[in-house]
Amino acid sequence: MSAIPAKEGFSRRTLVALMEDKPGVLSHVVNLFRRRNYNIESLTVGHSETPGISRMTVVVYANDAVVEQVMKQLYKLINVVKVSDISDDAAVIRELALIKVHAPSSVRAEIKQLADIFRAQIVDVSRESMTIEITGTEDKVDSLIEILRPFGIKELTRTGRVAMVRGALHTNGNT
Amino acid sequence: MKMNGAQILWECLVREGVDVVFGITGGAIMPVYHELPKFPIRHVTVRHEQAAAHAADGYARATGKVGVCMSTSGPGATNLVTGIATAQMDSSPIVAFTGQVPSAVLGTDAFQETDITGITMPITKHNYLITDVRDLAPAIREAFHIASTGRPGPVLIDITKDVQMAEIEFEYPKEINLPGYKPHTKGNIRQIRQAAQMINEAQRPLFVAGQGVLISGAERELRALAEKAQIPVVTSLLGKSAIPESHPLCLGMGGMHGEAFVNHALQEADLLVGVGARFDDRLTSTAETFAPKAKIIHIDIDPAEIGKRIPVDLPIVGDAGNVLRALIPLVKRASHKEWLAQIDEWRQDTYARDILLRETDEFIPQYVIRNIWEATEGQAIMVTDVGQNQMWEAQYYLHERPRGLITSGGLGTMGFALPAAVGVAVGRPGEPVWVVAGDGGFQMTLQELATVVQERLPLKIAILNNGYLGMVRQWQELFFEKNYSGTPILGPDFAKLAEAYGIPGITVEEKAQVPEAIKQALETEGPILLDFRIEREHNVFPIVPVGQPIDKMIRRPIDS
Ligand SMILES: Cc1ncc(C[n+]2csc(CCOP(=O)(O)OP(=O)(O)O)c2C)c(N)n1
Ligand SMILES: [Mg+2]
């Protein structure tokens, strides 16, 4: 997904932050990442189960020391309530992608078959194209994209990671 | 009671105990200024908004209270930026109010509109854009709380003009609701016990005291602990005055311009106890070469500072005073005779190189500082600018009282001294306040001489005038082939300039005139400016070249 050269001890780490849903909070977060020179691979935000609190999942390319700094710096933001590193937890990690492929009638059946293998949905069809929706791990999404690439990808959008720890543990206070 | 936004603002300030605001008015903040005369708050009109922020900062550092500054939108707000960034880097609690264009035209590039909350996001502890008058009072309460607690810092509140004029039934917010803001002040007892054990086992322990000690008001605790276990204290630049500098255990400032014996102590110590210091690069030089033999205990209220630059063996998040108080009974008495003797040996070697031992007519700046120090008995509040003048003050003025030195450390803002001293003099009336500035930095904010006169502030202003952007010239001499590119500067006749403002000015041409000039300054009741025409190409030694370990400094030449 990124062109960052692999660095020793660095890997993709998933952090979940809960923050007050107030104007400007997201820009504070984004500004922080930019200013401190952290490498964000993806960032998603939306409502959480608590009204007034949004939940952000952010994937950073980092080592332990950087993750520690990222978390501490996030905590310093006044409206950030809770930050967890769930990289090492058993977690459900998902991403959604919409892929519009060049699909004249001659190849439609083939594309449909491939999509089925990935349990992806065809969500739109036009004369020259098909749009496929896939949900899954990044690897799964990556694979489907690679397989579809030879047909000609006309448009692609990915949400980035969202994540949740498995089982009864929750990120919302007492993990 | 029905009140408009402007009245609410002042009412909230009164309730926060604010007695002075530094600022300049303008279109987008006029409703606020219109209400000001009805409230018991002094307003100091400065001559540039940068000075308003520095003055609020100086006031905050000198008093420990929150400093307040104010400006209009657009250019007024952007002029505050350098001052806000300065306060942020040095953890100074200020609240800045800016007027903003009416919310109806926000985002349309209206006249004097600028996105000041966007601009100041990375240089404030927090900021607010207020477009609904109901949000104003809670924001002000939160702002003062955020600015002054935990690790202090600047908070900006941008208020649209319609909010300033909108009326509501005013009710002072009863409580502060900040679920994401809970500074840890206590210190974990298990870690404190472990720290005590490490201190008890150390042979060559050393405190590294930063401004956090002063902010916390932990000077007595630091001293008590240092004395009990005979642990010498090194300070950062901003940590100066955290312990009386004449105290035998106070070694003084370490780092890039630290005396050799101080840096040797840092490099040879087997335990460093950082207290409210952030181990910045001016203290440590390259992190990898710093204190190679030492275990490090880091006590700081800001968890993000711990382990940021220097790997730490034992972190303690908490308020300096709380943690030190808990440590005192747990730390055993000790004498550390050998260690102190070793430091003393290095110290004697440093003293032997003291430039003031030289018999010379050269007009050296150290002589000026030493004379001010003697004349004020180490009791003055020194407000310094940036560059060589700042370092000479730091090396030659021994501060006896807490918060005795006010200087821009983290950002290194030239032009800081005079406007900051305005705030200091307002906040600490009746106390001796000196400005020490270079000819370069002084020319960046000298318009504030008018404020000094208008507000009747008895500042003693000493310019160490070398006709250069001296610190940069020194680097050019030492590291850039003596290529003095862009550093020679012309100045006005500063004494005459002062006189034009109605301030007496004295030009001091040679060393022999120094004591008399300083005497005259002290005898003058109001402000006075002394223009010391020092050696043009004098250097600050020792200096640690960038990238070198701190004990590989270029030392003061023994004779030249
Ligand atoms: C606003 C600002 N601009 C530039 C610098 C870079 N700088 C650091 S020290 C210095 C020279 C200061 O000259 P002067 O005020 O005359 O003091 P001196 O070093 O000669 O005592 C300069 C230009 C700075 N620190 N701040
Ligand atoms: Mg100069």
PDB file of C-alpha atoms in Angstrom, chain B residues 5-235:
ATOM      1  CA  GLY B   5     -20.127  38.089  24.698  1.00  0.00           C
ATOM      2  CA  ALA B   6     -17.710  40.939  25.315  1.00  0.00           C
ATOM      3  CA  GLN B   7     -18.993  41.450  28.843  1.00  0.00           C
ATOM      4  CA  ILE B   8     -18.935  37.728  29.483  1.00  0.00           C
ATOM      5  CA  LEU B   9     -15.294  37.626  28.416  1.00  0.00           C
ATOM      6  CA  TRP B  10     -14.256  40.279  30.917  1.00  0.00           C
ATOM      7  CA  GLU B  11     -16.475  38.867  33.653  1.00  0.00           C
ATOM      8  CA  CYS B  12     -14.806  35.486  33.203  1.00  0.00           C
ATOM      9  CA  LEU B  13     -11.356  37.086  33.327  1.00  0.00           C
ATOM     10  CA  VAL B  14     -12.213  38.860  36.549  1.00  0.00           C
ATOM     11  CA  ARG B  15     -13.355  35.554  38.009  1.00  0.00           C
ATOM     12  CA  GLU B  16     -10.098  33.918  36.924  1.00  0.00           C
ATOM     13  CA  GLY B  17      -8.246  36.563  38.898  1.00  0.00           C
ATOM     14  CA  VAL B  18      -6.797  38.306  35.869  1.00  0.00           C
ATOM     15  CA  ASP B  19      -5.642  41.830  36.654  1.00  0.00           C
ATOM     16  CA  VAL B  20      -3.856  42.775  33.448  1.00  0.00           C
ATOM     17  CA  VAL B  21      -4.214  42.132  29.724  1.00  0.00           C
ATOM     18  CA  PHE B  22      -1.641  43.000  27.066  1.00  0.00           C
ATOM     19  CA  GLY B  23      -2.947  43.806  23.636  1.00  0.00           C
ATOM     20  CA  ILE B  24      -3.824  45.969  20.681  1.00  0.00           C
ATOM     21  CA  THR B  25      -7.356  46.601  19.520  1.00  0.00           C
ATOM     22  CA  GLY B  26      -8.758  46.480  16.002  1.00  0.00           C
ATOM     23  CA  GLY B  27     -11.963  46.000  14.039  1.00  0.00           C
ATOM     24  CA  ALA B  28     -12.800  42.434  14.946  1.00  0.00           C
ATOM     25  CA  ILE B  29     -12.176  42.856  18.693  1.00  0.00           C
ATOM     26  CA  MET B  30     -13.691  46.324  19.141  1.00  0.00           C
ATOM     27  CA  PRO B  31     -16.813  45.145  20.965  1.00  0.00           C
ATOM     28  CA  VAL B  32     -14.555  43.558  23.580  1.00  0.00           C
ATOM     29  CA  TYR B  33     -12.495  46.718  24.010  1.00  0.00           C
ATOM     30  CA  HIS B  34     -15.694  48.720  24.209  1.00  0.00           C
ATOM     31  CA  GLU B  35     -16.653  46.917  27.435  1.00  0.00           C
ATOM     32  CA  LEU B  36     -13.178  46.956  29.004  1.00  0.00           C
ATOM     33  CA  PRO B  37     -13.491  50.244  30.967  1.00  0.00           C
ATOM     34  CA  LYS B  38     -16.352  48.763  32.998  1.00  0.00           C
ATOM     35  CA  PHE B  39     -14.154  46.056  34.474  1.00  0.00           C
ATOM     36  CA  PRO B  40     -11.330  46.236  37.046  1.00  0.00           C
ATOM     37  CA  ILE B  41      -8.658  45.045  34.666  1.00  0.00           C
ATOM     38  CA  ARG B  42      -5.572  46.945  33.563  1.00  0.00           C
ATOM     39  CA  HIS B  43      -4.873  47.001  29.855  1.00  0.00           C
ATOM     40  CA  VAL B  44      -1.349  47.530  28.610  1.00  0.00           C
ATOM     41  CA  THR B  45      -1.412  48.737  25.042  1.00  0.00           C
ATOM     42  CA  VAL B  46       1.711  47.459  23.353  1.00  0.00           C
ATOM     43  CA  ARG B  47       3.088  48.571  19.984  1.00  0.00           C
ATOM     44  CA  HIS B  48       3.073  45.218  18.194  1.00  0.00           C
ATOM     45  CA  GLU B  49       1.023  42.117  18.959  1.00  0.00           C
ATOM     46  CA  GLN B  50       4.149  39.958  19.155  1.00  0.00           C
ATOM     47  CA  ALA B  51       5.032  42.054  22.175  1.00  0.00           C
ATOM     48  CA  ALA B  52       1.592  41.398  23.687  1.00  0.00           C
ATOM     49  CA  ALA B  53       2.222  37.666  23.607  1.00  0.00           C
ATOM     50  CA  HIS B  54       5.783  38.014  24.938  1.00  0.00           C
ATOM     51  CA  ALA B  55       4.582  40.337  27.689  1.00  0.00           C
ATOM     52  CA  ALA B  56       1.873  37.868  28.716  1.00  0.00           C
ATOM     53  CA  ASP B  57       4.540  35.164  28.656  1.00  0.00           C
ATOM     54  CA  GLY B  58       6.988  37.229  30.734  1.00  0.00           C
ATOM     55  CA  TYR B  59       4.204  38.027  33.179  1.00  0.00           C
ATOM     56  CA  ALA B  60       3.333  34.346  33.469  1.00  0.00           C
ATOM     57  CA  ARG B  61       6.906  33.219  34.001  1.00  0.00           C
ATOM     58  CA  ALA B  62       7.600  35.911  36.576  1.00  0.00           C
ATOM     59  CA  THR B  63       4.406  35.443  38.588  1.00  0.00           C
ATOM     60  CA  GLY B  64       3.361  31.841  37.980  1.00  0.00           C
ATOM     61  CA  LYS B  65      -0.089  33.164  37.013  1.00  0.00           C
ATOM     62  CA  VAL B  66      -1.705  32.923  33.606  1.00  0.00           C
ATOM     63  CA  GLY B  67      -0.723  35.800  31.287  1.00  0.00           C
ATOM     64  CA  VAL B  68      -3.375  37.174  28.956  1.00  0.00           C
ATOM     65  CA  CYS B  69      -2.960  38.841  25.575  1.00  0.00           C
ATOM     66  CA  MET B  70      -5.443  40.049  23.023  1.00  0.00           C
ATOM     67  CA  SER B  71      -5.534  41.142  19.411  1.00  0.00           C
ATOM     68  CA  THR B  72      -7.800  41.717  16.487  1.00  0.00           C
ATOM     69  CA  SER B  73      -8.259  39.213  13.652  1.00  0.00           C
ATOM     70  CA  GLY B  74      -6.020  38.774  10.616  1.00  0.00           C
ATOM     71  CA  PRO B  75      -2.713  40.632  10.980  1.00  0.00           C
ATOM     72  CA  GLY B  76      -3.241  41.188  14.688  1.00  0.00           C
ATOM     73  CA  ALA B  77      -3.681  37.476  15.199  1.00  0.00           C
ATOM     74  CA  THR B  78      -0.770  36.445  12.986  1.00  0.00           C
ATOM     75  CA  ASN B  79       1.472  38.910  14.812  1.00  0.00           C
ATOM     76  CA  LEU B  80       0.821  36.942  17.994  1.00  0.00           C
ATOM     77  CA  VAL B  81       2.139  33.754  16.461  1.00  0.00           C
ATOM     78  CA  THR B  82       5.843  34.094  17.346  1.00  0.00           C
ATOM     79  CA  GLY B  83       4.946  34.894  20.917  1.00  0.00           C
ATOM     80  CA  ILE B  84       2.576  31.953  21.199  1.00  0.00           C
ATOM     81  CA  ALA B  85       5.157  29.574  19.752  1.00  0.00           C
ATOM     82  CA  THR B  86       7.713  30.919  22.219  1.00  0.00           C
ATOM     83  CA  ALA B  87       5.336  30.251  25.111  1.00  0.00           C
ATOM     84  CA  GLN B  88       4.535  26.777  23.835  1.00  0.00           C
ATOM     85  CA  MET B  89       8.189  25.742  23.608  1.00  0.00           C
ATOM     86  CA  ASP B  90       8.899  26.988  27.117  1.00  0.00           C
ATOM     87  CA  SER B  91       5.671  25.689  28.732  1.00  0.00           C
ATOM     88  CA  SER B  92       4.432  29.129  29.670  1.00  0.00           C
ATOM     89  CA  PRO B  93       0.766  29.499  30.628  1.00  0.00           C
ATOM     90  CA  ILE B  94      -0.848  32.191  28.521  1.00  0.00           C
ATOM     91  CA  VAL B  95      -4.343  32.654  27.158  1.00  0.00           C
ATOM     92  CA  ALA B  96      -4.569  34.576  23.888  1.00  0.00           C
ATOM     93  CA  PHE B  97      -7.836  36.100  22.712  1.00  0.00           C
ATOM     94  CA  THR B  98      -8.297  37.016  19.079  1.00  0.00           C
ATOM     95  CA  GLY B  99     -11.226  38.697  17.420  1.00  0.00           C
ATOM     96  CA  GLN B 100     -12.568  36.974  14.334  1.00  0.00           C
ATOM     97  CA  VAL B 101     -14.764  38.099  11.456  1.00  0.00           C
ATOM     98  CA  PRO B 102     -18.499  37.508  11.968  1.00  0.00           C
ATOM     99  CA  SER B 103     -19.500  33.862  11.711  1.00  0.00           C
ATOM    100  CA  ALA B 104     -21.785  34.675   8.774  1.00  0.00           C
ATOM    101  CA  VAL B 105     -18.730  35.413   6.610  1.00  0.00           C
ATOM    102  CA  LEU B 106     -16.291  32.887   8.109  1.00  0.00           C
ATOM    103  CA  GLY B 107     -14.466  31.069   5.350  1.00  0.00           C
ATOM    104  CA  THR B 108     -15.106  33.674   2.661  1.00  0.00           C
ATOM    105  CA  ASP B 109     -11.716  35.442   2.882  1.00  0.00           C
ATOM    106  CA  ALA B 110     -13.470  38.389   4.449  1.00  0.00           C
ATOM    107  CA  PHE B 111     -11.521  41.517   5.285  1.00  0.00           C
ATOM    108  CA  GLN B 112      -8.888  40.644   7.903  1.00  0.00           C
ATOM    109  CA  GLU B 113      -9.974  37.044   8.106  1.00  0.00           C
ATOM    110  CA  THR B 114      -7.295  34.503   8.887  1.00  0.00           C
ATOM    111  CA  ASP B 115      -7.583  30.959  10.112  1.00  0.00           C
ATOM    112  CA  ILE B 116      -5.773  31.560  13.383  1.00  0.00           C
ATOM    113  CA  THR B 117      -6.988  28.365  15.034  1.00  0.00           C
ATOM    114  CA  GLY B 118      -5.587  26.456  12.053  1.00  0.00           C
ATOM    115  CA  ILE B 119      -2.345  28.396  12.165  1.00  0.00           C
ATOM    116  CA  THR B 120      -1.816  27.965  15.894  1.00  0.00           C
ATOM    117  CA  MET B 121      -2.877  24.343  16.191  1.00  0.00           C
ATOM    118  CA  PRO B 122       0.686  23.018  16.393  1.00  0.00           C
ATOM    119  CA  ILE B 123       1.905  25.815  18.687  1.00  0.00           C
ATOM    120  CA  THR B 124      -0.808  25.838  21.324  1.00  0.00           C
ATOM    121  CA  LYS B 125      -1.670  23.383  24.040  1.00  0.00           C
ATOM    122  CA  HIS B 126      -5.234  23.780  22.843  1.00  0.00           C
ATOM    123  CA  ASN B 127      -7.345  26.271  20.953  1.00  0.00           C
ATOM    124  CA  TYR B 128     -10.959  27.212  20.333  1.00  0.00           C
ATOM    125  CA  LEU B 129     -12.987  28.912  17.653  1.00  0.00           C
ATOM    126  CA  ILE B 130     -16.119  30.315  19.269  1.00  0.00           C
ATOM    127  CA  THR B 131     -19.097  30.925  16.978  1.00  0.00           C
ATOM    128  CA  ASP B 132     -21.852  30.580  19.575  1.00  0.00           C
ATOM    129  CA  VAL B 133     -21.940  32.859  22.593  1.00  0.00           C
ATOM    130  CA  ARG B 134     -23.125  30.013  24.799  1.00  0.00           C
ATOM    131  CA  ASP B 135     -19.765  28.299  24.294  1.00  0.00           C
ATOM    132  CA  LEU B 136     -17.722  31.306  25.371  1.00  0.00           C
ATOM    133  CA  ALA B 137     -17.703  31.118  29.163  1.00  0.00           C
ATOM    134  CA  PRO B 138     -17.069  27.346  29.269  1.00  0.00           C
ATOM    135  CA  ALA B 139     -14.201  27.791  26.791  1.00  0.00           C
ATOM    136  CA  ILE B 140     -12.602  30.517  28.898  1.00  0.00           C
ATOM    137  CA  ARG B 141     -12.858  28.407  32.034  1.00  0.00           C
ATOM    138  CA  GLU B 142     -11.362  25.437  30.277  1.00  0.00           C
ATOM    139  CA  ALA B 143      -8.649  27.564  28.706  1.00  0.00           C
ATOM    140  CA  PHE B 144      -7.367  28.855  32.045  1.00  0.00           C
ATOM    141  CA  HIS B 145      -7.493  25.371  33.491  1.00  0.00           C
ATOM    142  CA  ILE B 146      -5.642  23.833  30.556  1.00  0.00           C
ATOM    143  CA  ALA B 147      -3.070  26.633  30.338  1.00  0.00           C
ATOM    144  CA  SER B 148      -2.124  26.474  33.994  1.00  0.00           C
ATOM    145  CA  THR B 149      -2.279  22.800  34.927  1.00  0.00           C
ATOM    146  CA  GLY B 150      -0.217  19.769  33.972  1.00  0.00           C
ATOM    147  CA  ARG B 151       2.536  20.959  31.714  1.00  0.00           C
ATOM    148  CA  PRO B 152       1.501  24.585  31.217  1.00  0.00           C
ATOM    149  CA  GLY B 153       1.172  26.099  27.784  1.00  0.00           C
ATOM    150  CA  PRO B 154      -0.634  28.630  25.622  1.00  0.00           C
ATOM    151  CA  VAL B 155      -4.321  28.382  24.779  1.00  0.00           C
ATOM    152  CA  LEU B 156      -5.923  30.542  22.103  1.00  0.00           C
ATOM    153  CA  ILE B 157      -9.584  31.522  21.905  1.00  0.00           C
ATOM    154  CA  ASP B 158     -10.762  32.977  18.610  1.00  0.00           C
ATOM    155  CA  ILE B 159     -14.109  34.755  18.971  1.00  0.00           C
ATOM    156  CA  THR B 160     -16.252  35.877  16.071  1.00  0.00           C
ATOM    157  CA  LYS B 161     -17.457  39.440  16.228  1.00  0.00           C
ATOM    158  CA  ASP B 162     -21.133  38.450  16.349  1.00  0.00           C
ATOM    159  CA  VAL B 163     -20.440  36.350  19.443  1.00  0.00           C
ATOM    160  CA  GLN B 164     -18.896  39.370  21.133  1.00  0.00           C
ATOM    161  CA  MET B 165     -22.149  41.281  20.586  1.00  0.00           C
ATOM    162  CA  ALA B 166     -24.675  38.488  21.120  1.00  0.00           C
ATOM    163  CA  GLU B 167     -26.587  38.635  24.393  1.00  0.00           C
ATOM    164  CA  ILE B 168     -27.530  35.734  26.628  1.00  0.00           C
ATOM    165  CA  GLU B 169     -28.505  35.154  30.185  1.00  0.00           C
ATOM    166  CA  PHE B 170     -25.059  34.757  31.728  1.00  0.00           C
ATOM    167  CA  GLU B 171     -24.314  31.907  34.014  1.00  0.00           C
ATOM    168  CA  TYR B 172     -20.801  31.107  35.133  1.00  0.00           C
ATOM    169  CA  PRO B 173     -20.045  27.488  34.301  1.00  0.00           C
ATOM    170  CA  LYS B 174     -19.938  25.528  37.534  1.00  0.00           C
ATOM    171  CA  GLU B 175     -17.561  22.864  36.449  1.00  0.00           C
ATOM    172  CA  ILE B 176     -15.053  21.956  33.818  1.00  0.00           C
ATOM    173  CA  ASN B 177     -15.855  18.969  31.690  1.00  0.00           C
ATOM    174  CA  LEU B 178     -12.712  17.648  30.018  1.00  0.00           C
ATOM    175  CA  PRO B 179     -12.847  13.857  30.000  1.00  0.00           C
ATOM    176  CA  GLY B 180      -9.652  13.601  27.956  1.00  0.00           C
ATOM    177  CA  TYR B 181      -7.536  15.876  30.131  1.00  0.00           C
ATOM    178  CA  LYS B 182      -6.300  14.505  33.424  1.00  0.00           C
ATOM    179  CA  PRO B 183      -2.678  15.370  34.169  1.00  0.00           C
ATOM    180  CA  HIS B 184      -0.908  12.861  36.399  1.00  0.00           C
ATOM    181  CA  THR B 185       0.539  14.801  39.279  1.00  0.00           C
ATOM    182  CA  LYS B 186       1.079  12.154  41.934  1.00  0.00           C
ATOM    183  CA  GLY B 187       3.901   9.918  40.821  1.00  0.00           C
ATOM    184  CA  ASN B 188       3.732   6.168  41.091  1.00  0.00           C
ATOM    185  CA  ILE B 189       4.907   5.092  44.550  1.00  0.00           C
ATOM    186  CA  ARG B 190       6.498   1.878  43.331  1.00  0.00           C
ATOM    187  CA  GLN B 191       8.590   3.837  40.864  1.00  0.00           C
ATOM    188  CA  ILE B 192       9.431   6.412  43.514  1.00  0.00           C
ATOM    189  CA  ARG B 193      10.709   3.644  45.803  1.00  0.00           C
ATOM    190  CA  GLN B 194      12.762   2.249  42.985  1.00  0.00           C
ATOM    191  CA  ALA B 195      14.173   5.708  42.304  1.00  0.00           C
ATOM    192  CA  ALA B 196      15.169   6.073  45.933  1.00  0.00           C
ATOM    193  CA  GLN B 197      16.974   2.776  45.748  1.00  0.00           C
ATOM    194  CA  MET B 198      18.826   3.791  42.607  1.00  0.00           C
ATOM    195  CA  ILE B 199      19.810   7.078  44.229  1.00  0.00           C
ATOM    196  CA  ASN B 200      20.967   5.305  47.385  1.00  0.00           C
ATOM    197  CA  GLU B 201      23.132   2.948  45.374  1.00  0.00           C
ATOM    198  CA  ALA B 202      24.670   5.558  43.096  1.00  0.00           C
ATOM    199  CA  GLN B 203      28.279   6.617  43.523  1.00  0.00           C
ATOM    200  CA  ARG B 204      28.203   9.596  41.186  1.00  0.00           C
ATOM    201  CA  PRO B 205      24.641  10.897  41.127  1.00  0.00           C
ATOM    202  CA  LEU B 206      23.622  14.180  39.583  1.00  0.00           C
ATOM    203  CA  PHE B 207      20.399  16.123  39.355  1.00  0.00           C
ATOM    204  CA  VAL B 208      19.436  17.702  36.068  1.00  0.00           C
ATOM    205  CA  ALA B 209      16.955  20.370  37.063  1.00  0.00           C
ATOM    206  CA  GLY B 210      14.771  22.054  34.501  1.00  0.00           C
ATOM    207  CA  GLN B 211      12.095  24.699  34.500  1.00  0.00           C
ATOM    208  CA  GLY B 212       9.612  22.120  35.771  1.00  0.00           C
ATOM    209  CA  VAL B 213      11.111  22.599  39.227  1.00  0.00           C
ATOM    210  CA  LEU B 214      10.270  26.296  39.090  1.00  0.00           C
ATOM    211  CA  ILE B 215       6.830  25.764  37.597  1.00  0.00           C
ATOM    212  CA  SER B 216       6.015  23.276  40.311  1.00  0.00           C
ATOM    213  CA  GLY B 217       7.494  25.517  43.001  1.00  0.00           C
ATOM    214  CA  ALA B 218       9.697  22.626  44.078  1.00  0.00           C
ATOM    215  CA  GLU B 219      12.894  24.602  44.775  1.00  0.00           C
ATOM    216  CA  ARG B 220      12.884  23.795  48.493  1.00  0.00           C
ATOM    217  CA  GLU B 221      12.330  20.099  47.895  1.00  0.00           C
ATOM    218  CA  LEU B 222      15.100  19.963  45.315  1.00  0.00           C
ATOM    219  CA  ARG B 223      17.492  21.679  47.643  1.00  0.00           C
ATOM    220  CA  ALA B 224      16.528  19.522  50.610  1.00  0.00           C
ATOM    221  CA  LEU B 225      17.061  16.333  48.672  1.00  0.00           C
ATOM    222  CA  ALA B 226      20.315  17.537  47.144  1.00  0.00           C
ATOM    223  CA  GLU B 227      21.631  18.478  50.576  1.00  0.00           C
ATOM    224  CA  LYS B 228      20.466  15.328  52.305  1.00  0.00           C
ATOM    225  CA  ALA B 229      22.250  13.014  49.895  1.00  0.00           C
ATOM    226  CA  GLN B 230      24.909  15.509  48.757  1.00  0.00           C
ATOM    227  CA  ILE B 231      23.890  15.308  45.136  1.00  0.00           C
ATOM    228  CA  PRO B 232      25.149  18.119  42.911  1.00  0.00           C
ATOM    229  CA  VAL B 233      22.682  19.891  40.636  1.00  0.00           C
ATOM    230  CA  VAL B 234      23.148  20.781  36.980  1.00  0.00           C
ATOM    231  CA  THR B 235      20.456  22.933  35.423  1.00  0.00           C
TER     232      THR B 235
END
